[in-house]
Coordinates of C-alpha atoms in Angstrom, one line a residue:
M1 CA 27.2 -11.6 64.0
R2 CA 30.8 -13.2 63.4
K3 CA 32.5 -12.5 60.2
N4 CA 31.5 -14.1 57.0
V5 CA 28.6 -16.2 58.9
V6 CA 25.7 -15.9 57.1
L7 CA 23.2 -17.7 59.3
E8 CA 23.2 -18.1 62.7
V9 CA 20.5 -20.1 64.9
Q10 CA 20.6 -19.8 68.6
H11 CA 18.6 -22.2 70.8
L12 CA 15.6 -22.7 68.3
K13 CA 13.0 -24.8 69.5
K14 CA 9.6 -26.3 68.0
Y15 CA 6.9 -28.0 69.9
F16 CA 3.7 -28.9 68.4
P17 CA 0.7 -29.3 71.1
V18 CA -0.3 -33.2 71.6
F19 CA -4.2 -33.1 72.3
E20 CA -6.5 -35.5 74.4
K21 CA -10.2 -35.6 73.4
G22 CA -12.4 -35.2 76.6
V23 CA -16.0 -35.5 76.9
I24 CA -16.6 -31.8 75.7
F25 CA -13.2 -30.2 75.3
S26 CA -10.2 -31.6 74.1
K27 CA -7.1 -30.2 76.4
E28 CA -3.2 -30.4 75.7
A29 CA -1.8 -33.3 76.8
G30 CA 2.0 -32.9 76.2
S31 CA 4.2 -31.8 73.1
I32 CA 6.2 -33.1 70.1
H33 CA 9.8 -31.7 70.6
A34 CA 10.2 -31.9 67.1
C35 CA 13.1 -29.0 67.4
D36 CA 14.9 -28.7 70.6
D37 CA 17.5 -25.9 71.5
I38 CA 18.9 -26.0 68.3
N39 CA 22.3 -24.0 67.7
F40 CA 25.1 -23.5 64.6
T41 CA 26.4 -20.7 62.3
I42 CA 26.9 -21.3 58.7
Q43 CA 29.6 -19.8 56.9
R44 CA 29.4 -18.0 53.4
G45 CA 29.6 -20.5 50.4
K46 CA 29.8 -23.1 52.3
T47 CA 27.1 -26.5 52.9
L48 CA 26.1 -27.6 56.3
G49 CA 24.5 -31.3 56.1
L50 CA 21.4 -32.4 57.9
V51 CA 21.5 -35.9 58.7
G52 CA 19.9 -38.4 61.0
E53 CA 16.9 -40.8 61.0
S54 CA 13.2 -39.9 59.9
G55 CA 11.8 -38.1 62.8
S56 CA 14.8 -36.3 63.8
G57 CA 13.6 -33.0 62.9
K58 CA 15.6 -31.9 60.2
T59 CA 12.9 -30.9 57.8
T60 CA 11.2 -29.3 60.7
L61 CA 14.3 -27.2 61.3
A62 CA 14.8 -26.4 58.1
K63 CA 11.1 -25.3 57.5
T64 CA 11.6 -23.2 60.8
I65 CA 14.6 -21.4 59.8
L66 CA 12.8 -20.0 56.8
H67 CA 9.6 -19.2 59.1
L68 CA 7.2 -21.8 56.9
I69 CA 7.1 -23.2 60.2
P70 CA 7.0 -20.2 63.3
P71 CA 9.3 -21.4 66.2
T72 CA 8.3 -21.9 69.5
S73 CA 11.2 -19.8 70.8
G74 CA 14.6 -19.2 69.9
E75 CA 16.7 -16.5 67.1
V76 CA 17.4 -16.8 63.8
F77 CA 19.9 -14.2 61.9
F78 CA 20.5 -14.1 58.0
E79 CA 23.5 -11.8 57.7
G80 CA 22.8 -10.4 61.3
E81 CA 19.2 -9.9 60.4
D82 CA 16.6 -11.2 62.7
V83 CA 14.8 -13.8 60.6
L84 CA 12.1 -13.9 63.2
K85 CA 11.7 -10.5 64.0
I86 CA 10.8 -9.5 60.8
F87 CA 8.3 -12.2 59.8
S88 CA 6.6 -11.2 63.1
S89 CA 6.6 -7.4 61.9
K90 CA 4.5 -8.5 59.1
N91 CA 6.3 -5.5 57.1
K92 CA 5.3 -6.9 53.3
N93 CA 8.3 -5.6 51.9
E94 CA 10.7 -6.3 54.4
I95 CA 9.5 -10.1 54.5
L96 CA 9.6 -10.4 50.5
S97 CA 13.4 -8.7 50.6
L98 CA 13.9 -11.9 53.1
R99 CA 12.4 -14.4 51.4
R100 CA 14.0 -13.4 48.3
K101 CA 17.1 -14.1 50.0
M102 CA 16.2 -17.5 51.5
Q103 CA 14.9 -20.0 48.8
Y104 CA 14.1 -23.8 49.8
V105 CA 13.8 -26.9 47.3
F106 CA 11.7 -29.1 48.6
Q107 CA 11.5 -33.1 48.7
D108 CA 9.1 -34.2 46.2
P109 CA 9.7 -32.1 43.1
Y110 CA 6.1 -33.2 41.9
S111 CA 3.8 -31.9 44.8
S112 CA 5.6 -28.7 45.2
L113 CA 4.9 -27.4 41.5
N114 CA 1.7 -26.5 40.4
P115 CA 0.0 -29.1 37.6
R116 CA -2.1 -26.5 36.0
M117 CA 1.0 -24.0 35.3
T118 CA 3.5 -24.6 32.2
V119 CA 7.2 -24.5 33.3
A120 CA 7.4 -20.7 31.8
D121 CA 4.7 -20.3 34.5
I122 CA 5.9 -21.5 37.5
I123 CA 9.7 -20.0 36.4
M124 CA 8.3 -16.6 35.9
E125 CA 5.4 -16.1 39.1
P126 CA 8.6 -15.2 41.6
F127 CA 9.3 -12.3 39.2
Q128 CA 5.7 -11.2 39.2
I129 CA 5.8 -11.4 43.0
H130 CA 8.6 -9.8 43.9
G131 CA 9.1 -7.4 41.0
H132 CA 13.0 -7.4 41.0
I133 CA 12.9 -8.0 36.7
P134 CA 11.3 -5.3 34.2
K135 CA 8.2 -7.2 32.7
N136 CA 10.0 -7.4 29.2
E137 CA 13.3 -9.5 30.4
W138 CA 10.7 -11.8 31.9
P139 CA 10.7 -14.5 28.8
S140 CA 14.8 -14.0 28.4
K141 CA 15.7 -14.4 31.9
M142 CA 13.0 -17.5 32.4
Y143 CA 15.1 -19.2 29.3
E144 CA 18.2 -18.3 30.8
L145 CA 17.4 -20.1 33.6
L146 CA 16.4 -23.1 32.0
R147 CA 19.4 -23.3 29.7
L148 CA 21.6 -22.9 33.5
V149 CA 19.9 -26.1 35.3
G150 CA 20.6 -28.2 32.3
L151 CA 17.1 -27.7 30.5
E152 CA 15.8 -26.6 26.8
D153 CA 14.1 -23.4 26.0
Y154 CA 11.1 -25.9 24.4
H155 CA 10.5 -27.0 27.5
S156 CA 8.7 -24.0 28.8
E157 CA 5.6 -24.5 27.2
R158 CA 5.4 -28.1 28.9
Y159 CA 3.7 -29.3 32.0
P160 CA 5.3 -30.6 35.2
H161 CA 3.3 -34.1 34.4
E162 CA 5.3 -34.4 31.5
F163 CA 9.0 -34.7 32.9
S164 CA 10.9 -37.0 34.7
G165 CA 11.7 -36.9 38.4
G166 CA 14.9 -35.3 37.6
Q167 CA 13.8 -32.8 35.3
R168 CA 11.3 -31.9 37.7
Q169 CA 13.9 -31.2 40.4
R170 CA 15.4 -28.9 37.7
I171 CA 12.5 -27.1 37.4
C172 CA 12.5 -26.5 41.4
I173 CA 15.6 -25.2 41.3
A174 CA 15.4 -23.0 38.3
R175 CA 12.2 -22.1 40.6
A176 CA 14.3 -21.4 43.2
L177 CA 17.2 -19.5 41.7
A178 CA 14.5 -16.9 40.0
V179 CA 14.8 -14.4 42.9
E180 CA 18.7 -14.6 42.7
P181 CA 19.1 -16.3 46.2
E182 CA 22.1 -16.1 48.6
F183 CA 20.9 -18.9 50.6
L184 CA 19.2 -22.8 49.6
I185 CA 17.9 -25.2 51.6
A186 CA 17.7 -28.3 49.7
D187 CA 15.3 -30.7 51.7
E188 CA 16.7 -34.4 50.1
P189 CA 16.5 -33.4 46.7
V190 CA 17.9 -36.5 45.0
S191 CA 16.1 -39.1 47.4
S192 CA 13.5 -40.0 44.9
L193 CA 15.7 -40.2 41.5
D194 CA 17.8 -42.4 39.9
V195 CA 21.7 -42.9 40.9
S196 CA 22.8 -41.5 37.7
I197 CA 20.5 -38.5 38.1
R198 CA 21.2 -38.2 41.6
A199 CA 24.8 -37.4 40.4
Q200 CA 23.7 -34.8 37.8
I201 CA 21.9 -33.0 40.0
L202 CA 24.4 -32.8 42.7
N203 CA 26.6 -31.9 40.4
L204 CA 24.6 -29.1 39.4
L205 CA 24.2 -27.8 42.8
R206 CA 27.7 -27.5 43.7
N207 CA 28.2 -25.7 40.5
L208 CA 25.6 -23.1 40.9
Q209 CA 27.0 -22.8 44.5
N210 CA 30.6 -22.1 42.8
K211 CA 29.0 -19.8 40.1
F212 CA 26.8 -18.0 42.9
D213 CA 28.6 -18.2 45.9
L214 CA 25.4 -19.6 47.7
T215 CA 25.2 -21.0 50.6
Y216 CA 23.4 -24.5 51.5
I217 CA 21.8 -26.3 53.8
Y218 CA 21.5 -30.0 52.2
I219 CA 19.2 -32.7 54.0
S220 CA 19.8 -36.0 53.4
H221 CA 19.5 -39.6 54.4
D222 CA 22.1 -40.6 51.8
L223 CA 25.6 -40.2 53.8
S224 CA 27.6 -40.8 50.4
T225 CA 25.9 -37.8 49.1
V226 CA 26.2 -35.5 52.0
R227 CA 30.3 -36.2 52.1
H228 CA 30.5 -34.9 48.1
V229 CA 28.8 -32.2 48.8
C230 CA 28.9 -30.9 52.2
D231 CA 31.5 -29.4 54.1
Q232 CA 30.4 -29.1 57.5
V233 CA 27.7 -32.1 59.2
A234 CA 24.8 -31.7 61.8
V235 CA 23.9 -35.3 63.2
M236 CA 20.3 -35.0 64.7
Y237 CA 19.0 -37.4 66.9
L238 CA 15.0 -36.8 68.5
G239 CA 15.1 -33.3 67.9
R240 CA 18.9 -32.5 69.0
I241 CA 22.0 -32.0 66.7
V242 CA 24.3 -34.5 69.0
E243 CA 27.2 -34.0 66.9
L244 CA 28.4 -30.9 64.7
A245 CA 32.0 -30.6 62.6
D246 CA 33.6 -30.8 59.7
V247 CA 32.4 -33.4 57.0
D248 CA 35.8 -35.3 57.2
K249 CA 35.7 -35.1 60.9
I250 CA 32.5 -36.9 61.0
F251 CA 33.2 -39.7 58.2
E252 CA 37.0 -40.4 59.5
A253 CA 36.6 -40.1 63.3
P254 CA 33.5 -39.7 64.7
R255 CA 32.8 -39.5 68.3
H256 CA 29.3 -39.5 69.2
P257 CA 27.8 -42.9 69.3
Y258 CA 25.0 -42.3 67.1
T259 CA 27.2 -40.9 64.3
K260 CA 29.4 -43.8 64.6
A261 CA 26.2 -46.1 64.4
L262 CA 25.0 -44.1 61.4
I263 CA 29.0 -43.9 59.8
S264 CA 28.9 -48.0 60.0
A265 CA 25.7 -48.0 57.9
V266 CA 27.9 -46.4 54.6
P267 CA 28.9 -49.1 52.1
S268 CA 32.5 -50.0 51.6
T269 CA 33.8 -49.1 48.2
E270 CA 36.5 -50.7 48.9
L271 CA 36.6 -54.7 47.6
G272 CA 36.9 -57.2 50.2
E273 CA 37.0 -54.7 53.6
K274 CA 34.6 -56.2 55.9
S275 CA 31.6 -54.1 57.7
N276 CA 31.9 -53.2 61.0
R277 CA 27.8 -52.5 61.0
V278 CA 26.7 -51.1 64.6
I279 CA 23.2 -52.2 65.1
L280 CA 21.2 -50.0 67.4
P281 CA 18.8 -51.9 70.2
G282 CA 15.4 -50.5 70.2
E283 CA 13.5 -48.0 68.9
V284 CA 13.7 -44.3 68.9
P285 CA 12.0 -43.1 71.9
S286 CA 8.8 -40.8 71.8
P287 CA 9.5 -37.4 71.0
I288 CA 6.5 -36.6 73.1
D289 CA 7.5 -34.8 76.5
P290 CA 11.3 -36.5 76.0
P291 CA 13.3 -37.1 79.6
P292 CA 15.5 -34.6 80.7
Y293 CA 18.4 -36.4 80.3
C294 CA 20.5 -38.1 77.7
R295 CA 17.9 -39.1 75.0
F296 CA 20.0 -41.5 73.5
Y297 CA 20.6 -43.4 76.4
P298 CA 18.5 -46.6 76.1
R299 CA 20.2 -47.1 73.0
C300 CA 23.2 -46.4 74.0
K301 CA 26.2 -49.4 74.9
Y302 CA 28.6 -46.8 76.2
H303 CA 26.1 -45.3 78.8
I304 CA 27.3 -44.7 82.3
S305 CA 25.5 -43.2 85.3
L306 CA 25.4 -39.9 84.7
C307 CA 23.3 -40.0 80.9
K308 CA 20.7 -41.0 82.9
Q309 CA 20.9 -37.8 85.8
K310 CA 21.6 -35.0 83.1
D311 CA 21.1 -33.7 79.7
P312 CA 24.6 -33.7 77.7
Q313 CA 24.5 -30.2 75.8
L314 CA 26.5 -29.6 72.8
D315 CA 30.2 -28.8 73.5
E316 CA 33.3 -28.2 71.4
H317 CA 35.5 -31.2 72.7
F318 CA 37.4 -31.1 70.1
R319 CA 38.8 -28.2 67.5
N320 CA 35.7 -27.4 65.1
Q321 CA 34.0 -30.7 66.4
F322 CA 31.2 -30.1 69.0
I323 CA 29.9 -33.2 70.4
A324 CA 26.3 -33.8 73.1
C325 CA 28.2 -36.6 74.6
F326 CA 29.1 -36.9 78.5
R327 CA 32.4 -39.7 77.2
A328 CA 33.3 -37.2 74.0
K329 CA 37.0 -37.1 74.5
E330 CA 37.1 -41.0 75.2
K331 CA 38.0 -43.1 72.6
L332 CA 35.1 -45.8 72.0
N333 CA 35.6 -49.0 69.8

């Protein structure tokens, strides 16, 4: 494990089998390659953004890292501990200890909250499960968490349906913080919120990161928020990371054709500046048994014959800039 690296993912894969209905029995007809050979690291206190089209594998990757979905193969290390080995061991104490360190904030705050529980019960439930806080301190700790995420003490007796979307997301964040985690995955935490509320939640996440030295994976379709909160960005396409670099390099000097297309879709804030929008032809290919060559080949105007012969690997073509493209070192217009 490299120094100051909190999370390391090595050759992580997640395939979902596809079955064909037979006369008597169903048989496996292929598999959906939701995540295919994913590699990256995150340093302590940093935020990695995961971006890409719907269906690119962002959420599946996040849930596989936390073993909410078991992986097909690969390795995940958290602070040097083999995450998948711990979950496979079925050692309850080790699993609970790891769960405390790694938490998830889901995209839809309403569906991730129990509608029959008050906010107080929702936030104190982790205290009961993990037992890391004495029972007589539960109420005071719960109120402390509410205030920490910008809610009031009286909100504790209300139910989820009595809150706005932004308030529900604050409750979800408070629940995640209840176990004092070190690593947090925020899966499109502001996608369903109004623009003004988005800024509040993003600022809250940044303040909490600075206060508790948290490490984040931030998943989003909104590239403007990615630039605001992330230190590094991983661009996913059809189950693969096609470019991984510092956030400024991704936005100012993207190298993969798909990254260029994504960045071109970000609205400009400069008055009178013309948009150079890149419109990709065709549709995203099927993730069921994808071809052994470049998956972006059918939609790429820069493709060469090699692109249909080999699968480009994610290599470091420039300092701290990893690109899966045979033409990565060329300046493509």
